[in-house]
PDB file of C-alpha atoms in Angstrom:
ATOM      1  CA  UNK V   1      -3.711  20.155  -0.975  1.00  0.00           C
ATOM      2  CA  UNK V   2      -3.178  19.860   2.658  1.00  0.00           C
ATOM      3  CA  UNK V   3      -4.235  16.413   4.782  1.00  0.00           C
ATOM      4  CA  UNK V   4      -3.400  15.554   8.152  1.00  0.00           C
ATOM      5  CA  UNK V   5      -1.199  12.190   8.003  1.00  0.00           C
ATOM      6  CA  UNK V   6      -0.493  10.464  11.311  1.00  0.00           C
ATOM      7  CA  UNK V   7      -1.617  13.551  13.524  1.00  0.00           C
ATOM      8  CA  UNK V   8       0.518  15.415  11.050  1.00  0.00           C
ATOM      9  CA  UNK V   9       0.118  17.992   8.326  1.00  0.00           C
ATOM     10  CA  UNK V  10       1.420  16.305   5.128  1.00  0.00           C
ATOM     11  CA  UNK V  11       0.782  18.222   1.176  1.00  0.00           C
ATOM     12  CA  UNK V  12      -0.473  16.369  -1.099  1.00  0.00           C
ATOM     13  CA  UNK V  13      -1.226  16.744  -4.950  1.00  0.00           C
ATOM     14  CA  UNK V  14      -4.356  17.836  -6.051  1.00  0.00           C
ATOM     15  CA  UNK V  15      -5.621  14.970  -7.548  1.00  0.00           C
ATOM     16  CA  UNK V  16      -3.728  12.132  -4.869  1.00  0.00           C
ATOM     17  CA  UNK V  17      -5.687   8.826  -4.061  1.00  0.00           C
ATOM     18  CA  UNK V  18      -5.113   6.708  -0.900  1.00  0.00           C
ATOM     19  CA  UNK V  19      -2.965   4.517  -3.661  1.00  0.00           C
ATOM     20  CA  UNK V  20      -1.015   8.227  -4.529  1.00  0.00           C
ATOM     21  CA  UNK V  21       0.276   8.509  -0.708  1.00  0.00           C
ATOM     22  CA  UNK V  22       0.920   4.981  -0.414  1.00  0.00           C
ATOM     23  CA  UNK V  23       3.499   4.894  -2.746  1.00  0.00           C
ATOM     24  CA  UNK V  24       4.808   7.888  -1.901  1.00  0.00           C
ATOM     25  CA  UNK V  25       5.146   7.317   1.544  1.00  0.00           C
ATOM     26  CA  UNK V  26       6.759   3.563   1.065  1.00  0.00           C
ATOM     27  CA  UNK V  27       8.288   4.628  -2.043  1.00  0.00           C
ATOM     28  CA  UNK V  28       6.922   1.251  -4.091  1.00  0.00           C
ATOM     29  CA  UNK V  29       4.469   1.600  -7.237  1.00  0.00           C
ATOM     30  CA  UNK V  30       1.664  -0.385  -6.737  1.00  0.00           C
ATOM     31  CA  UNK V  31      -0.886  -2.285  -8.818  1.00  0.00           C
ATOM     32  CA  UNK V  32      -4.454  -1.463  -9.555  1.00  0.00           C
ATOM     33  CA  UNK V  33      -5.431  -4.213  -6.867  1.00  0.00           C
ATOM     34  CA  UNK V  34      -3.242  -2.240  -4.277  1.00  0.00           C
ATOM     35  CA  UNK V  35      -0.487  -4.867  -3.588  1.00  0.00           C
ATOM     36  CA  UNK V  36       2.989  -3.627  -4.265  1.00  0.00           C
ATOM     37  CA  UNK V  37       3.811  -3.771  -8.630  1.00  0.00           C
ATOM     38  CA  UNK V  38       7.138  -5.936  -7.101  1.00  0.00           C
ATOM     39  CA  UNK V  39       4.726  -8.690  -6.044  1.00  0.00           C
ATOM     40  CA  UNK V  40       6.157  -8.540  -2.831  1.00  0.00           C
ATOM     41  CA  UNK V  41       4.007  -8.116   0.827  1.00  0.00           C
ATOM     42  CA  UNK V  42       3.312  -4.487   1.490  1.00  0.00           C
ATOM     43  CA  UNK V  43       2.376  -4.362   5.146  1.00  0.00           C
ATOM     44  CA  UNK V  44       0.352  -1.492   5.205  1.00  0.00           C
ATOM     45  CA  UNK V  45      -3.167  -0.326   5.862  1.00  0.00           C
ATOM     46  CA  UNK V  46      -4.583   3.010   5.724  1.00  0.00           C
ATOM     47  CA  UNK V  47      -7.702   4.896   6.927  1.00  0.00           C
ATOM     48  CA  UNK V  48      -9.133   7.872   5.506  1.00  0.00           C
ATOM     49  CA  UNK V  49     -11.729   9.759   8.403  1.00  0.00           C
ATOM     50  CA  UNK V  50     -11.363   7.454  10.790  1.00  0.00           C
ATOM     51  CA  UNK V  51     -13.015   4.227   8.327  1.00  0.00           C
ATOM     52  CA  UNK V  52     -10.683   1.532   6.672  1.00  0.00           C
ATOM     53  CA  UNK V  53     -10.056   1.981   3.218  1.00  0.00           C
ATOM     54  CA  UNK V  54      -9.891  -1.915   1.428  1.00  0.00           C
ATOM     55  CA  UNK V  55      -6.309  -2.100  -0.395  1.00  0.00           C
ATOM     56  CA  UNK V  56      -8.862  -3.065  -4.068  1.00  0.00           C
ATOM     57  CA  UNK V  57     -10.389   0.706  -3.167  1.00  0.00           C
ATOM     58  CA  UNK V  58      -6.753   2.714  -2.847  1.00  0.00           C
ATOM     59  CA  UNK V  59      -7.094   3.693  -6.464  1.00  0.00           C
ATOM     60  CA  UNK V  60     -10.397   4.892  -6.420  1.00  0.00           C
ATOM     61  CA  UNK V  61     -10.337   6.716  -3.066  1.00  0.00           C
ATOM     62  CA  UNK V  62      -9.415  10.269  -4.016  1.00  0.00           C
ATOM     63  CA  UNK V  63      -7.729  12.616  -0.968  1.00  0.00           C
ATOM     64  CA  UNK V  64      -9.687  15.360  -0.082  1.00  0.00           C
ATOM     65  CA  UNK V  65      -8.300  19.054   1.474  1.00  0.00           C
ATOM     66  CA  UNK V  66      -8.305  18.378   5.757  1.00  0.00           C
ATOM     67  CA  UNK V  67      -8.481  14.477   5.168  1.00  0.00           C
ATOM     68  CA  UNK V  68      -7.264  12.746   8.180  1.00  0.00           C
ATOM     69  CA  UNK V  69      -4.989  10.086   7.036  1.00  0.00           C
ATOM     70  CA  UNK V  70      -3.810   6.902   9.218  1.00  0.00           C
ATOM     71  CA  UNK V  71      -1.043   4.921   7.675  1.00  0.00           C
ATOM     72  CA  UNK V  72       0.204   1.816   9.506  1.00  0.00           C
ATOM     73  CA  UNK V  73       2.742  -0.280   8.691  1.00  0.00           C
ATOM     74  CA  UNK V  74       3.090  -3.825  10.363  1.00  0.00           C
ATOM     75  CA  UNK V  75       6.141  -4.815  11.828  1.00  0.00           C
ATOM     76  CA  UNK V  76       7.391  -8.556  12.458  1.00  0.00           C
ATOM     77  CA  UNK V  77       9.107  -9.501  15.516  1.00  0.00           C
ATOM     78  CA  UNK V  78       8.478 -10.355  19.529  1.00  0.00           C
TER      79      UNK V  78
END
């Protein structure tokens, strides 16, 4: 299925959730909760149509075809 990721077209699997394209895009499984399986900090956040998805809802947020898909990943430094 097709989304829009970043003002980009991005495929996706049929049956992806938010916590499908996370990993894929950071390459790190995560855990049901949504932090990274490692136990180490994650740093991202994602919105799905413009609304904040909650990390605890990633595996229960299915993609749908045309989602638009915000990924942001925070970066440390000044």
């Amino acid at each position: 299925m097709n989304i829009t990721l970043n003002g980009k077209p991005h495929a996706v699997g049929a049956m992806a959730s938010a916590a499908t394209l996370v990993s894929q895009i950071t390459g790190r499984e995560l855990a049901p909760s949504g932090q990274a399986a490692d136990g180490q900090r994650l740093g991202v956040a994602i919105a799905r149509n413009s609304e904040v998805v909650p990390r605890s809802q990633w595996h229960s947020t299915a993609l749908a075809e045309g989602d638009g898909i915000e990924l942001v990943t925070a970066i440390q430094g000044g």
